Steps between C-alpha positions, in 0.01 A plus 500: 500500500557377848639159577346281771707204622264239640672273749437127462166377648436128523148511348465819287844558371748218581781636305449866578458755220601839371209690348453838363241750637390847387521775763152554625404129468435300812732213595198265482407599141865457395518155661172385341607650157810280523315177581579510871152402630505685844171461676283814505176384643342849524587575132755752604265727696693514823257282692715188591863399546543223246727702277741586788868527401817616682694762322867394574652784298353831363228540770583864550452580136127437526231716665427411858206266564181682596296432804275233342797301364672517842176366668488205263884436520448456876303184416757363244680167578875563547482876518840683494582871519540519116169309432260640236182392330618458151176634359572833672878516458560729202832459318710811464824549326720288723552121446329274763578166661185335631423174673163336488440335841437128493156527671205731513218513748268395220421133566358433151682595191324653203658225285306221667 
């Protein structure tokens, strides 16, 4: 198992969290499985940016984003060099520290 430390986020995870993920599982699936309701408007098909995360530690342990993911990341709010779409970021054997940005470019949440 790989550990994912989720930094505090005012709306989705106010206290932060430490969750377990299986190598080969995406960060998005691990978050959702642990009741951290990250948006994923395209149902994890790499067609939006609502599941954008910033990988603060462990970024290099994952495979590089492909061209499609890079294209979508260019549209993400708050893009940083270690940004990933969590639906495409596959957990490897190294622990990760991730931050869920406060905002997405999605103006309407799936929860409304």
